[in-house]
Every structure is written in C-alpha cells, then in structure tokens.
Amino acid sequence: MKAFMDKDFILDTPTAQHLFHDYAEHMPLCDYHCHISPREIYEDRRFNNLTEVWLGGKQPDGSYFGDHYKWRVMRSNGVSEDYITGNQPDYERYLKFVDALQMAIGNPMVHWCNLELRQFFGYDKPLTPENAKECWDFCADKLQHDPNLTVRGIIRKANVAFIGTTDDPIDSLEWHKKLAEDKTLDVKVCPSFRPDKAINILKPGFVEYIGKLAASVGKEKLATAQDVIDALIERIEFFHEMGCRASDHGLDYIPFRPATMDEVNAAFQKAMAGECVSIEEAEKYQTAVLLAVGRAYARLGIAMQIHYSAYRNPNSRMLKALGPDTGYDVIGQNNCAATLASFMDALEQTNELPRTILYSLNPIDNALLGTLIGAFQGDIVPGKIQHGSAWWFNDTKNGMEDQMRTLASLGLLGNFVGMLTDSRSFLSYARHDYFRRIFCNLVGNWVENGEFPNNEETLKKIVEGVSFNNAKRYFRF
C-alpha cells in the first residue's frame, strides 16, 4: 500500500517522477486568472487562523467571500449555514469543515487541503478530527508570527511570478497602481478586465451599473449604446496602461446576433427605461459590445478569456438569503457552438481576433473546443487560441486529465498555457502543484507505454512550457 500523499503522490511511473521532480516542481508559477484582492497583497495581510484563509465569510459590505468549494463540501455534510457563511466562532466552523472533509473520499478537496498544510505550514500529518486541534494551533501560530506566512510571504513561498486579478471596468485600480510602484514586491500583479455587468442587459442592476460606468469616465450619463462601447474602450485603454494582460467574460452562453447600431441602441434604451427587453434584443446589444471590446483587445494585445455554461442560482431560497456567488451555481447545457464560432469568425474576418482562451463548464464541450481552437489559430504566438484549463467543477484529477487528453488528441498539448487557480484563497497556489503532478503523470505514462519518444530535451521543453514558460510567453511578462 502506498503512503498517503507521499513525495511521489499521483506520479505512477519513474518517468513521471523524473519529469515532475527534475523539471515541473521548481518552475515559477503564473496564476493568470484568480479572484484574490490586490489590496490584501499591497497591505500584506496576515490571517489569524485557518478559518479566515480557508472559509472566509460575510464581509463588512454584506457580501460573502471565501472558498465556494469548501462551502459545498460542508453543505453536503448537513452543516448548518451558520457555520459555513455565518458568524459562528472560527474554531467551531473549522471543526465542522474537518468533519465534512472526512467524508470527501475521491474529492480533490482532500488533496488540496493537505497539500496546502504541507507546502505552506510544514504540517505533514493527514488532517483528521483526531488531530484537528493540534493542526489548528500549529497553523494559527505560524499565521500570526511567521514572517513567511503573510500574503506576500505565501506568494513568495509558492514561487509566484505573475498574478492576474479580476477587476471591474469601474475600478480605479488604486491598489494595482500602488503595487506597481512598490519596489519591494517580488511578483508582477496585473489587473484583468471583467465587463460582465455592462454586458448583462437582462440581469438586475444593469441600469445602476451603467450610471457607475458613466461616472468612471467622467460623464453624467451614457445616453446610447455607442456611449457604453466608447466608455468600455476608454476603460480598456486605462487598464492596458496599468499593465492589463487579459480580459475575462463570464457568460451564460455565447450570443451572436449581428444588428444595426439603431437596433442595438433601441434595445439599450428599452433597458434603461425599465421596459422589458426580449432575448433577441438583448443578444443584439451583447453581440455589438462583445465585438467592440474584442477588437480593442486585439489592438492592445490583451488576451480574451471566455467562460460559459454555468447555470446560476438554481436555489432561489438561498439566493434570497445569501445573494449570488455563494456556492450554489451548477453546470449548464448550452448549444452555442455555432454562435461561438460565428463570433470568432466575425473578428477573424478583419484580423481582429485577439489571443483567446475558451472555457466551458460543461465537459461535454471538450471535443468541441479542442477542434474549434484549431480553426482559428494564428502566427502571433504558438497556441494563440487556447482550450482553457479544466474549470471550476472540472478542476479535479479526472477533469484535468480529460481536458488535457482531449487537447492532446485534437491540438498541441505542448503549447498549452496550463493551470490557474481561479481562486479566492492565497493558499490555493498549491493547486498548481496538483496540476503539475497530474500533467507529468499523463506524459510519463505515454512515454512509458511507448506512445511518445523518450527524448529528454523535448520532454523538458514540454513540461517546463506547460508548467510556466508558455503562459509567460502568452501573457508577455
């Protein structure tokens, strides 16, 4: 029987072990898409205990911030919401999570948590209810006193070279400016442009948000759809000046309904007047905005990330109690292959398709994306169009293997830009270690099975590329 999560965890063959320990393990880390706070990096926040860094909770503004994966594990174990997002004592919340973790056999949460405890705290015992108190005290002492376990210390310890945060167009980016001016900072932190609120014309809060967007560009109001587009492009250019390397779009599905600007503006005017906007009208507006920002990304060299097929907030009772983005979303089913292809083609026709990374939350789309990216590649960078890393509910050993096998079968796995955390927790950098082990094991098995040449120089280039070098080249840092 193998030991639990030993140094060769997931590495089944001598070749996999060699590739990981000699090449992947010590490469720097590019976390090009995440949801961590640039303010907490600048202020070098110090957490007091594992609950603060793992579970989070309700914020002063009434929103909730924390690791949704862990919240779902606790809910599946019948834990009261008071201990998940509520205000119960931190230690009691932690114990509820540890109890739930014992039932999580086969869930990557077991691996993630134990990797984090080992990598950042040096606590190498499996976390169980029996040693929960010992682990709590051990980690709390380090979090409160170890100079290497502040936010910046965690980033250094994980060997992070680049962080791409997720930022709203109306954000002043004041904390990014301060970070850019801080000569003591060892990592490059860049904003990413996330204009969802200006595109989601059918969702609550759209009218209020357009008012805030107007204020961000020094105007009293945005009177037309073209004004919105102009404002977004102005903000994209500001983000670019602040070092932006990527945008991100979280879409239910990919719309594509070309229309005249008169038709687009008519839909916008109806929304601003509080009138009912049909799906067809909304798609005309969304298509126009997406095409406009896509062209701006291409002009400025900003990569466009598109995440789709999440079905949001199916539990209306908990939506009312906690609001959106609290761990209740699920995988959606959207047959938008034709509209996604048409959207990309509309940009490609004028050579204005930017670097693009496509993620579907539904793994049934893996083969679709694996073939679609091959239809739109270009010569500005190897792998200009990417099938993004296994996302969200697919961020598991099986999910990552499926995504990479599909990419390898239908494209060039060697040009893959690799892993990202998409996380709200600084300790989640350990997930890059998890990914690299899975990747090296996949490659190692192919080599040992005689399915790929055992050429040291080629394997080194592939492993170091997918671990870090490809992302460094792709995001130009």
CSV table of C-alpha atoms in Angstrom, one decimal:
chain,number,residue,atom,x,y,z
A,1,MET,CA,0.0,0.0,0.0
A,2,LYS,CA,1.3,3.5,-0.9
A,3,ALA,CA,1.6,6.1,1.8
A,4,PHE,CA,-0.9,8.9,1.8
A,5,MET,CA,0.2,11.7,-0.5
A,6,ASP,CA,4.0,10.9,-0.3
A,7,LYS,CA,6.5,12.8,-2.4
A,8,ASP,CA,5.5,10.7,-5.5
A,9,PHE,CA,1.8,11.3,-5.0
A,10,ILE,CA,0.0,10.7,-8.3
A,11,LEU,CA,3.3,10.0,-10.1
A,12,ASP,CA,2.8,6.4,-11.1
A,13,THR,CA,6.0,5.8,-13.1
A,14,PRO,CA,9.7,6.6,-12.9
A,15,THR,CA,9.4,8.8,-15.9
A,16,ALA,CA,6.5,10.8,-14.3
A,17,GLN,CA,8.6,11.2,-11.1
A,18,HIS,CA,11.6,12.4,-13.1
A,19,LEU,CA,9.6,14.9,-15.1
A,20,PHE,CA,7.9,16.3,-12.0
A,21,HIS,CA,10.8,16.4,-9.6
A,22,ASP,CA,13.5,17.5,-12.1
A,23,TYR,CA,11.5,19.9,-14.2
A,24,ALA,CA,8.0,20.9,-13.1
A,25,GLU,CA,8.3,21.1,-9.4
A,26,HIS,CA,10.6,24.0,-9.2
A,27,MET,CA,9.3,26.1,-12.0
A,28,PRO,CA,7.8,29.6,-11.2
A,29,LEU,CA,4.1,29.9,-11.1
A,30,CYS,CA,1.9,32.0,-13.4
A,31,ASP,CA,-1.6,32.5,-11.9
A,32,TYR,CA,-3.1,34.4,-14.8
A,33,HIS,CA,-6.7,34.2,-13.6
A,34,CYS,CA,-7.8,34.5,-10.0
A,35,HIS,CA,-10.1,36.4,-7.6
A,36,ILE,CA,-7.8,37.5,-4.9
A,37,SER,CA,-7.6,41.0,-3.6
A,38,PRO,CA,-4.8,43.3,-4.8
A,39,ARG,CA,-5.4,45.4,-1.7
A,40,GLU,CA,-4.5,42.4,0.5
A,41,ILE,CA,-1.3,41.9,-1.5
A,42,TYR,CA,-0.3,45.6,-1.1
A,43,GLU,CA,-1.2,45.7,2.6
A,44,ASP,CA,0.5,42.3,3.1
A,45,ARG,CA,-2.5,40.9,5.1
A,46,ARG,CA,-1.8,38.5,7.9
A,47,PHE,CA,-4.5,35.9,8.6
A,48,ASN,CA,-5.2,34.8,12.1
A,49,ASN,CA,-6.3,31.2,11.6
A,50,LEU,CA,-7.3,28.6,9.0
A,51,THR,CA,-10.9,29.6,9.0
A,52,GLU,CA,-10.0,33.1,7.8
A,53,VAL,CA,-7.9,31.8,5.0
A,54,TRP,CA,-10.0,28.7,4.1
A,55,LEU,CA,-13.6,29.5,4.7
A,56,GLY,CA,-13.9,33.3,4.8
A,57,GLY,CA,-17.5,34.5,5.4
A,58,LYS,CA,-19.6,37.6,5.4
A,59,GLN,CA,-17.8,40.9,4.5
A,60,PRO,CA,-18.5,44.3,6.0
A,61,ASP,CA,-20.4,45.3,2.8
A,62,GLY,CA,-22.8,42.4,3.3
A,63,SER,CA,-21.3,40.3,0.5
A,64,TYR,CA,-19.7,36.8,1.1
A,65,PHE,CA,-16.1,36.0,0.3
A,66,GLY,CA,-14.5,32.6,0.6
A,67,ASP,CA,-13.8,29.2,-1.0
A,68,HIS,CA,-17.1,28.0,-2.6
A,69,TYR,CA,-15.7,24.5,-3.0
A,70,LYS,CA,-15.3,24.2,0.8
A,71,TRP,CA,-18.7,25.6,1.4
A,72,ARG,CA,-20.3,23.0,-0.8
A,73,VAL,CA,-18.4,20.2,1.0
A,74,MET,CA,-19.8,21.4,4.3
A,75,ARG,CA,-23.4,21.7,2.9
A,76,SER,CA,-23.2,18.2,1.6
A,77,ASN,CA,-22.4,17.0,5.1
A,78,GLY,CA,-25.5,18.6,6.5
A,79,VAL,CA,-23.7,21.5,8.2
A,80,SER,CA,-25.9,24.5,9.2
A,81,GLU,CA,-25.3,27.6,7.1
A,82,ASP,CA,-24.4,29.4,10.4
A,83,TYR,CA,-21.1,27.5,10.4
A,84,ILE,CA,-20.5,28.0,6.6
A,85,THR,CA,-21.0,31.6,5.8
A,86,GLY,CA,-22.4,32.7,9.2
A,87,ASN,CA,-20.9,34.2,12.3
A,88,GLN,CA,-20.3,31.1,14.5
A,89,PRO,CA,-16.8,31.1,16.2
A,90,ASP,CA,-14.0,30.4,13.8
A,91,TYR,CA,-12.7,27.3,15.5
A,92,GLU,CA,-16.2,25.7,15.5
A,93,ARG,CA,-16.6,26.5,11.8
A,94,TYR,CA,-13.2,24.9,11.2
A,95,LEU,CA,-14.2,21.7,13.1
A,96,LYS,CA,-17.3,21.4,11.0
A,97,PHE,CA,-15.2,21.6,7.9
A,98,VAL,CA,-12.7,19.0,9.1
A,99,ASP,CA,-15.7,16.7,10.0
A,100,ALA,CA,-17.0,17.1,6.4
A,101,LEU,CA,-13.6,16.5,4.9
A,102,GLN,CA,-13.5,13.0,6.3
A,103,MET,CA,-16.5,12.1,4.1
A,104,ALA,CA,-14.8,13.6,1.0
A,105,ILE,CA,-13.0,10.5,-0.3
A,106,GLY,CA,-12.4,10.9,-4.0
A,107,ASN,CA,-12.9,14.7,-3.8
A,108,PRO,CA,-9.9,16.9,-4.7
A,109,MET,CA,-10.6,18.9,-1.6
A,110,VAL,CA,-8.8,16.3,0.5
A,111,HIS,CA,-5.7,16.6,-1.7
A,112,TRP,CA,-5.9,20.4,-1.9
A,113,CYS,CA,-6.1,21.0,1.9
A,114,ASN,CA,-3.4,18.5,2.7
A,115,LEU,CA,-1.1,20.0,0.0
A,116,GLU,CA,-1.7,23.4,1.5
A,117,LEU,CA,-0.9,22.3,5.0
A,118,ARG,CA,2.4,20.7,3.8
A,119,GLN,CA,3.5,23.3,1.4
A,120,PHE,CA,2.9,26.4,3.4
A,121,PHE,CA,2.9,25.3,7.1
A,122,GLY,CA,5.1,22.2,7.0
A,123,TYR,CA,2.3,20.2,8.7
A,124,ASP,CA,2.7,16.7,7.2
A,125,LYS,CA,0.1,14.7,9.0
A,126,PRO,CA,-3.2,13.9,7.3
A,127,LEU,CA,-5.9,16.3,8.6
A,128,THR,CA,-8.4,14.4,10.7
A,129,PRO,CA,-10.8,15.1,13.5
A,130,GLU,CA,-8.4,13.5,15.9
A,131,ASN,CA,-5.5,16.0,15.2
A,132,ALA,CA,-7.8,18.9,14.2
A,133,LYS,CA,-6.9,20.9,17.4
A,134,GLU,CA,-3.2,20.2,17.0
A,135,CYS,CA,-3.3,21.4,13.4
A,136,TRP,CA,-5.4,24.5,14.3
A,137,ASP,CA,-2.9,25.6,16.9
A,138,PHE,CA,0.1,24.8,14.8
A,139,CYS,CA,-1.1,26.7,11.8
A,140,ALA,CA,-2.6,29.6,13.9
A,141,ASP,CA,0.8,30.2,15.5
A,142,LYS,CA,2.6,30.3,12.1
A,143,LEU,CA,-0.1,32.5,10.5
A,144,GLN,CA,0.2,35.0,13.4
A,145,HIS,CA,4.0,35.0,13.8
A,146,ASP,CA,5.9,33.5,10.8
A,147,PRO,CA,7.2,36.3,8.5
A,148,ASN,CA,6.8,34.0,5.6
A,149,LEU,CA,3.1,33.5,6.1
A,150,THR,CA,1.8,36.9,5.4
A,151,VAL,CA,0.1,37.3,2.0
A,152,ARG,CA,3.3,38.3,0.3
A,153,GLY,CA,5.2,35.6,2.2
A,154,ILE,CA,2.7,33.0,0.9
A,155,ILE,CA,3.2,34.3,-2.7
A,156,ARG,CA,7.0,34.1,-2.3
A,157,LYS,CA,6.8,30.6,-0.8
A,158,ALA,CA,4.7,29.4,-3.8
A,159,ASN,CA,7.3,30.9,-6.2
A,160,VAL,CA,4.6,33.0,-7.9
A,161,ALA,CA,5.9,35.2,-10.8
A,162,PHE,CA,2.7,36.6,-12.1
A,163,ILE,CA,-0.8,37.2,-10.8
A,164,GLY,CA,-3.8,38.3,-12.9
A,165,THR,CA,-6.6,39.5,-10.7
A,166,THR,CA,-10.2,40.0,-11.8
A,167,ASP,CA,-11.3,43.6,-11.9
A,168,ASP,CA,-14.4,45.6,-12.8
A,169,PRO,CA,-14.2,48.3,-15.5
A,170,ILE,CA,-15.2,51.0,-13.0
A,171,ASP,CA,-12.4,50.1,-10.6
A,172,SER,CA,-9.9,52.9,-10.0
A,173,LEU,CA,-7.1,50.3,-9.8
A,174,GLU,CA,-5.6,52.3,-7.0
A,175,TRP,CA,-4.2,49.2,-5.4
A,176,HIS,CA,-2.6,48.0,-8.6
A,177,LYS,CA,-1.0,51.4,-9.0
A,178,LYS,CA,0.4,51.1,-5.5
A,179,LEU,CA,1.7,47.6,-6.2
A,180,ALA,CA,3.3,48.7,-9.5
A,181,GLU,CA,5.2,51.5,-7.6
A,182,ASP,CA,6.3,49.1,-4.8
A,183,LYS,CA,9.9,48.3,-5.5
A,184,THR,CA,9.9,45.6,-2.7
A,185,LEU,CA,7.3,43.4,-4.5
A,186,ASP,CA,8.7,40.2,-5.9
A,187,VAL,CA,5.7,39.4,-8.1
A,188,LYS,CA,4.1,41.1,-11.0
A,189,VAL,CA,0.4,41.8,-10.3
A,190,CYS,CA,-1.8,43.0,-13.2
A,191,PRO,CA,-5.5,43.8,-13.5
A,192,SER,CA,-7.8,41.8,-15.8
A,193,PHE,CA,-10.8,43.5,-17.4
A,194,ARG,CA,-14.2,41.9,-16.5
A,195,PRO,CA,-17.0,43.9,-18.1
A,196,ASP,CA,-19.9,41.4,-17.4
A,197,LYS,CA,-22.1,43.9,-15.7
A,198,ALA,CA,-22.1,46.2,-18.7
A,199,ILE,CA,-23.0,43.3,-21.0
A,200,ASN,CA,-25.6,41.6,-18.9
A,201,ILE,CA,-28.5,43.8,-20.1
A,202,LEU,CA,-31.2,41.3,-18.8
A,203,LYS,CA,-29.8,41.0,-15.3
A,204,PRO,CA,-30.8,43.1,-12.2
A,205,GLY,CA,-28.7,46.1,-11.6
A,206,PHE,CA,-27.9,46.9,-15.2
A,207,VAL,CA,-29.3,50.4,-15.2
A,208,GLU,CA,-27.5,51.3,-12.0
A,209,TYR,CA,-24.2,49.9,-13.2
A,210,ILE,CA,-24.4,51.9,-16.5
A,211,GLY,CA,-24.6,55.0,-14.2
A,212,LYS,CA,-21.4,54.0,-12.4
A,213,LEU,CA,-19.7,53.3,-15.7
A,214,ALA,CA,-20.6,56.8,-16.8
A,215,ALA,CA,-19.1,58.3,-13.7
A,216,SER,CA,-15.9,56.3,-14.2
A,217,VAL,CA,-15.3,58.1,-17.5
A,218,GLY,CA,-16.3,61.5,-16.1
A,219,LYS,CA,-19.8,61.7,-17.6
A,220,GLU,CA,-23.2,62.3,-16.1
A,221,LYS,CA,-24.8,59.5,-18.2
A,222,LEU,CA,-24.3,57.2,-21.1
A,223,ALA,CA,-27.1,58.1,-23.4
A,224,THR,CA,-26.6,55.5,-26.2
A,225,ALA,CA,-25.2,52.0,-26.7
A,226,GLN,CA,-22.3,53.6,-28.6
A,227,ASP,CA,-21.6,55.7,-25.5
A,228,VAL,CA,-21.4,52.4,-23.5
A,229,ILE,CA,-19.0,50.9,-26.0
A,230,ASP,CA,-16.9,54.1,-26.0
A,231,ALA,CA,-16.8,54.1,-22.2
A,232,LEU,CA,-15.7,50.5,-22.1
A,233,ILE,CA,-12.9,51.0,-24.7
A,234,GLU,CA,-11.7,54.0,-22.7
A,235,ARG,CA,-11.5,51.8,-19.6
A,236,ILE,CA,-9.8,49.0,-21.5
A,237,GLU,CA,-7.1,51.5,-22.6
A,238,PHE,CA,-6.7,52.6,-18.9
A,239,PHE,CA,-6.4,49.0,-17.8
A,240,HIS,CA,-3.8,48.5,-20.6
A,241,GLU,CA,-1.8,51.4,-19.2
A,242,MET,CA,-1.9,49.8,-15.8
A,243,GLY,CA,-0.4,46.6,-17.2
A,244,CYS,CA,-3.6,44.5,-18.1
A,245,ARG,CA,-2.7,41.3,-19.9
A,246,ALA,CA,-6.1,39.7,-20.1
A,247,SER,CA,-9.8,40.2,-20.0
A,248,ASP,CA,-12.4,37.8,-18.8
A,249,HIS,CA,-16.1,37.3,-19.7
A,250,GLY,CA,-18.4,35.1,-17.7
A,251,LEU,CA,-21.3,34.4,-20.0
A,252,ASP,CA,-24.3,32.0,-19.6
A,253,TYR,CA,-23.8,31.2,-23.3
A,254,ILE,CA,-22.1,32.9,-26.3
A,255,PRO,CA,-24.6,35.1,-28.1
A,256,PHE,CA,-24.2,36.2,-31.8
A,257,ARG,CA,-26.9,38.3,-33.3
A,258,PRO,CA,-25.5,41.0,-35.6
A,259,ALA,CA,-27.6,44.1,-35.9
A,260,THR,CA,-27.5,47.7,-36.9
A,261,MET,CA,-26.5,50.3,-34.3
A,262,ASP,CA,-30.0,51.6,-34.4
A,263,GLU,CA,-31.3,48.2,-33.3
A,264,VAL,CA,-28.7,47.8,-30.7
A,265,ASN,CA,-29.4,51.3,-29.3
A,266,ALA,CA,-33.2,50.6,-29.3
A,267,ALA,CA,-32.6,47.6,-27.0
A,268,PHE,CA,-30.4,49.7,-24.7
A,269,GLN,CA,-32.9,52.4,-24.5
A,270,LYS,CA,-35.6,50.0,-23.5
A,271,ALA,CA,-33.5,48.5,-20.7
A,272,MET,CA,-32.6,52.0,-19.4
A,273,ALA,CA,-36.2,52.9,-19.4
A,274,GLY,CA,-37.1,49.8,-17.3
A,275,GLU,CA,-39.0,48.2,-20.2
A,276,CYS,CA,-39.0,44.5,-21.0
A,277,VAL,CA,-36.1,43.6,-23.3
A,278,SER,CA,-36.6,40.4,-25.3
A,279,ILE,CA,-33.8,37.8,-25.6
A,280,GLU,CA,-33.3,38.6,-29.2
A,281,GLU,CA,-33.0,42.3,-28.4
A,282,ALA,CA,-30.6,41.6,-25.6
A,283,GLU,CA,-28.4,39.4,-27.9
A,284,LYS,CA,-28.1,42.3,-30.4
A,285,TYR,CA,-26.8,44.6,-27.7
A,286,GLN,CA,-24.5,41.9,-26.3
A,287,THR,CA,-23.1,41.0,-29.7
A,288,ALA,CA,-22.3,44.6,-30.5
A,289,VAL,CA,-20.5,45.2,-27.2
A,290,LEU,CA,-18.6,41.9,-27.3
A,291,LEU,CA,-17.3,42.5,-30.8
A,292,ALA,CA,-16.2,46.1,-29.9
A,293,VAL,CA,-14.3,45.0,-26.9
A,294,GLY,CA,-12.8,42.1,-28.7
A,295,ARG,CA,-11.4,44.4,-31.4
A,296,ALA,CA,-9.9,46.6,-28.6
A,297,TYR,CA,-8.3,43.6,-27.0
A,298,ALA,CA,-6.7,42.6,-30.3
A,299,ARG,CA,-5.4,46.2,-30.9
A,300,LEU,CA,-3.8,46.3,-27.4
A,301,GLY,CA,-2.5,42.8,-27.2
A,302,ILE,CA,-4.9,41.8,-24.4
A,303,ALA,CA,-5.9,38.1,-24.2
A,304,MET,CA,-9.7,37.4,-24.2
A,305,GLN,CA,-10.9,34.8,-21.8
A,306,ILE,CA,-14.4,33.5,-22.2
A,307,HIS,CA,-16.1,31.3,-19.5
A,308,TYR,CA,-19.5,29.9,-20.3
A,309,SER,CA,-22.1,27.3,-19.5
A,310,ALA,CA,-22.6,28.0,-15.8
A,311,TYR,CA,-26.2,27.8,-14.7
A,312,ARG,CA,-26.5,30.4,-12.0
A,313,ASN,CA,-28.5,30.4,-8.8
A,314,PRO,CA,-31.0,27.5,-9.2
A,315,ASN,CA,-31.7,27.6,-5.4
A,316,SER,CA,-34.0,30.6,-5.2
A,317,ARG,CA,-34.4,30.4,-1.4
A,318,MET,CA,-30.6,30.5,-0.8
A,319,LEU,CA,-30.2,33.2,-3.5
A,320,LYS,CA,-32.7,35.4,-1.5
A,321,ALA,CA,-30.9,34.6,1.8
A,322,LEU,CA,-27.2,35.0,0.7
A,323,GLY,CA,-27.2,36.6,-2.8
A,324,PRO,CA,-25.4,35.4,-5.9
A,325,ASP,CA,-21.9,33.8,-6.0
A,326,THR,CA,-22.2,31.9,-2.7
A,327,GLY,CA,-21.6,28.4,-4.0
A,328,TYR,CA,-25.0,27.4,-5.5
A,329,ASP,CA,-24.2,27.5,-9.2
A,330,VAL,CA,-24.2,24.4,-11.3
A,331,ILE,CA,-23.2,23.1,-14.8
A,332,GLY,CA,-25.3,24.4,-17.6
A,333,GLN,CA,-26.1,23.0,-21.0
A,334,ASN,CA,-25.9,25.4,-23.9
A,335,ASN,CA,-25.7,24.5,-27.6
A,336,CYS,CA,-23.8,27.6,-28.6
A,337,ALA,CA,-21.1,26.1,-30.8
A,338,ALA,CA,-22.4,27.9,-33.9
A,339,THR,CA,-22.7,31.3,-32.3
A,340,LEU,CA,-19.2,31.0,-30.6
A,341,ALA,CA,-17.7,30.1,-34.0
A,342,SER,CA,-19.6,32.9,-35.7
A,343,PHE,CA,-18.4,35.4,-33.0
A,344,MET,CA,-14.8,34.4,-33.5
A,345,ASP,CA,-15.2,34.4,-37.3
A,346,ALA,CA,-16.6,38.0,-37.2
A,347,LEU,CA,-13.4,39.1,-35.5
A,348,GLU,CA,-11.2,37.0,-37.7
A,349,GLN,CA,-12.6,38.4,-40.9
A,350,THR,CA,-10.8,41.7,-40.2
A,351,ASN,CA,-7.8,40.0,-38.5
A,352,GLU,CA,-9.0,41.4,-35.1
A,353,LEU,CA,-9.5,38.1,-33.2
A,354,PRO,CA,-7.3,38.5,-30.1
A,355,ARG,CA,-5.5,35.8,-28.2
A,356,THR,CA,-8.4,33.8,-26.9
A,357,ILE,CA,-8.9,31.2,-24.1
A,358,LEU,CA,-12.1,29.3,-24.1
A,359,TYR,CA,-13.5,27.5,-21.1
A,360,SER,CA,-16.8,25.6,-20.9
A,361,LEU,CA,-18.1,24.5,-17.5
A,362,ASN,CA,-19.7,21.6,-19.3
A,363,PRO,CA,-17.1,18.9,-20.0
A,364,ILE,CA,-19.2,17.6,-22.9
A,365,ASP,CA,-17.8,20.6,-24.8
A,366,ASN,CA,-14.2,19.5,-24.5
A,367,ALA,CA,-14.0,18.0,-28.0
A,368,LEU,CA,-15.9,20.9,-29.5
A,369,LEU,CA,-13.4,23.4,-28.0
A,370,GLY,CA,-10.5,21.1,-29.0
A,371,THR,CA,-11.5,21.3,-32.6
A,372,LEU,CA,-12.7,24.9,-32.6
A,373,ILE,CA,-9.4,26.3,-31.5
A,374,GLY,CA,-7.7,24.6,-34.4
A,375,ALA,CA,-9.9,26.6,-36.9
A,376,PHE,CA,-8.7,30.0,-35.7
A,377,GLN,CA,-5.0,29.7,-34.8
A,378,GLY,CA,-2.6,32.4,-35.9
A,379,ASP,CA,1.1,33.2,-36.0
A,380,ILE,CA,1.4,35.9,-33.4
A,381,VAL,CA,2.1,33.3,-30.7
A,382,PRO,CA,2.1,29.4,-30.7
A,383,GLY,CA,-1.3,28.4,-29.4
A,384,LYS,CA,-3.0,31.8,-30.0
A,385,ILE,CA,-6.4,30.2,-29.4
A,386,GLN,CA,-6.4,28.0,-26.2
A,387,HIS,CA,-8.7,25.4,-24.8
A,388,GLY,CA,-8.6,26.7,-21.2
A,389,SER,CA,-7.6,24.6,-18.1
A,390,ALA,CA,-10.3,22.4,-16.6
A,391,TRP,CA,-12.6,24.9,-14.9
A,392,TRP,CA,-14.5,25.0,-11.6
A,393,PHE,CA,-16.4,21.7,-11.3
A,394,ASN,CA,-13.9,20.2,-13.7
A,395,ASP,CA,-10.9,21.2,-11.6
A,396,THR,CA,-10.4,17.6,-10.5
A,397,LYS,CA,-8.0,14.8,-11.3
A,398,ASN,CA,-10.4,13.3,-13.8
A,399,GLY,CA,-11.5,16.6,-15.2
A,400,MET,CA,-7.9,17.8,-15.8
A,401,GLU,CA,-6.9,14.5,-17.4
A,402,ASP,CA,-10.0,14.6,-19.7
A,403,GLN,CA,-9.3,18.2,-20.7
A,404,MET,CA,-5.6,17.5,-21.4
A,405,ARG,CA,-6.2,14.2,-23.2
A,406,THR,CA,-8.7,16.0,-25.5
A,407,LEU,CA,-6.4,18.9,-26.1
A,408,ALA,CA,-3.6,16.4,-26.9
A,409,SER,CA,-5.7,14.4,-29.2
A,410,LEU,CA,-7.0,17.3,-31.2
A,411,GLY,CA,-4.3,20.0,-30.9
A,412,LEU,CA,-0.9,20.6,-29.4
A,413,LEU,CA,-0.7,20.0,-25.6
A,414,GLY,CA,2.9,21.2,-25.7
A,415,ASN,CA,1.6,24.8,-26.3
A,416,PHE,CA,-1.0,24.7,-23.5
A,417,VAL,CA,-0.7,27.7,-21.1
A,418,GLY,CA,-1.5,25.5,-18.2
A,419,MET,CA,-3.1,25.9,-14.8
A,420,LEU,CA,-4.7,28.8,-13.0
A,421,THR,CA,-6.3,28.9,-9.6
A,422,ASP,CA,-9.5,30.9,-10.3
A,423,SER,CA,-9.5,31.1,-6.5
A,424,ARG,CA,-10.3,33.5,-3.7
A,425,SER,CA,-7.7,31.9,-1.4
A,426,PHE,CA,-4.0,32.6,-1.3
A,427,LEU,CA,-3.2,29.1,-0.2
A,428,SER,CA,-4.8,27.8,-3.5
A,429,TYR,CA,-1.4,28.1,-5.2
A,430,ALA,CA,-0.9,24.5,-4.0
A,431,ARG,CA,-3.3,23.5,-6.8
A,432,HIS,CA,-0.6,24.3,-9.3
A,433,ASP,CA,1.5,21.5,-7.7
A,434,TYR,CA,-1.6,19.2,-8.0
A,435,PHE,CA,-2.0,20.1,-11.7
A,436,ARG,CA,1.7,19.6,-12.5
A,437,ARG,CA,1.7,16.1,-10.9
A,438,ILE,CA,-1.3,15.1,-12.9
A,439,PHE,CA,0.2,16.5,-16.1
A,440,CYS,CA,3.6,14.8,-15.5
A,441,ASN,CA,1.9,11.6,-14.8
A,442,LEU,CA,-0.1,11.8,-18.0
A,443,VAL,CA,3.0,12.5,-20.1
A,444,GLY,CA,5.1,9.9,-18.2
A,445,ASN,CA,2.5,7.2,-18.9
A,446,TRP,CA,2.5,8.0,-22.6
A,447,VAL,CA,6.3,7.8,-22.7
A,448,GLU,CA,6.5,4.5,-20.6
A,449,ASN,CA,3.8,3.0,-22.9
A,450,GLY,CA,5.9,3.7,-25.9
A,451,GLU,CA,3.4,6.3,-27.2
A,452,PHE,CA,5.9,9.2,-27.3
A,453,PRO,CA,9.7,9.2,-27.7
A,454,ASN,CA,11.8,9.3,-24.5
A,455,ASN,CA,13.6,12.4,-25.8
A,456,GLU,CA,14.9,14.3,-22.8
A,457,GLU,CA,15.2,17.7,-24.5
A,458,THR,CA,11.7,17.5,-25.9
A,459,LEU,CA,10.1,16.3,-22.7
A,460,LYS,CA,11.9,19.0,-20.7
A,461,LYS,CA,10.6,21.7,-23.1
A,462,ILE,CA,7.1,20.4,-22.9
A,463,VAL,CA,6.9,20.1,-19.2
A,464,GLU,CA,8.6,23.4,-18.4
A,465,GLY,CA,6.4,25.0,-21.1
A,466,VAL,CA,3.1,23.8,-19.7
A,467,SER,CA,4.2,24.5,-16.1
A,468,PHE,CA,5.2,28.1,-16.8
A,469,ASN,CA,7.0,29.1,-19.9
A,470,ASN,CA,4.0,29.0,-22.3
A,471,ALA,CA,2.0,31.3,-20.0
A,472,LYS,CA,4.9,33.7,-19.7
A,473,ARG,CA,5.2,33.9,-23.5
A,474,TYR,CA,1.4,34.1,-23.9
A,475,PHE,CA,0.8,36.9,-21.4
A,476,ARG,CA,4.0,38.7,-22.2
A,477,PHE,CA,5.6,39.3,-18.8
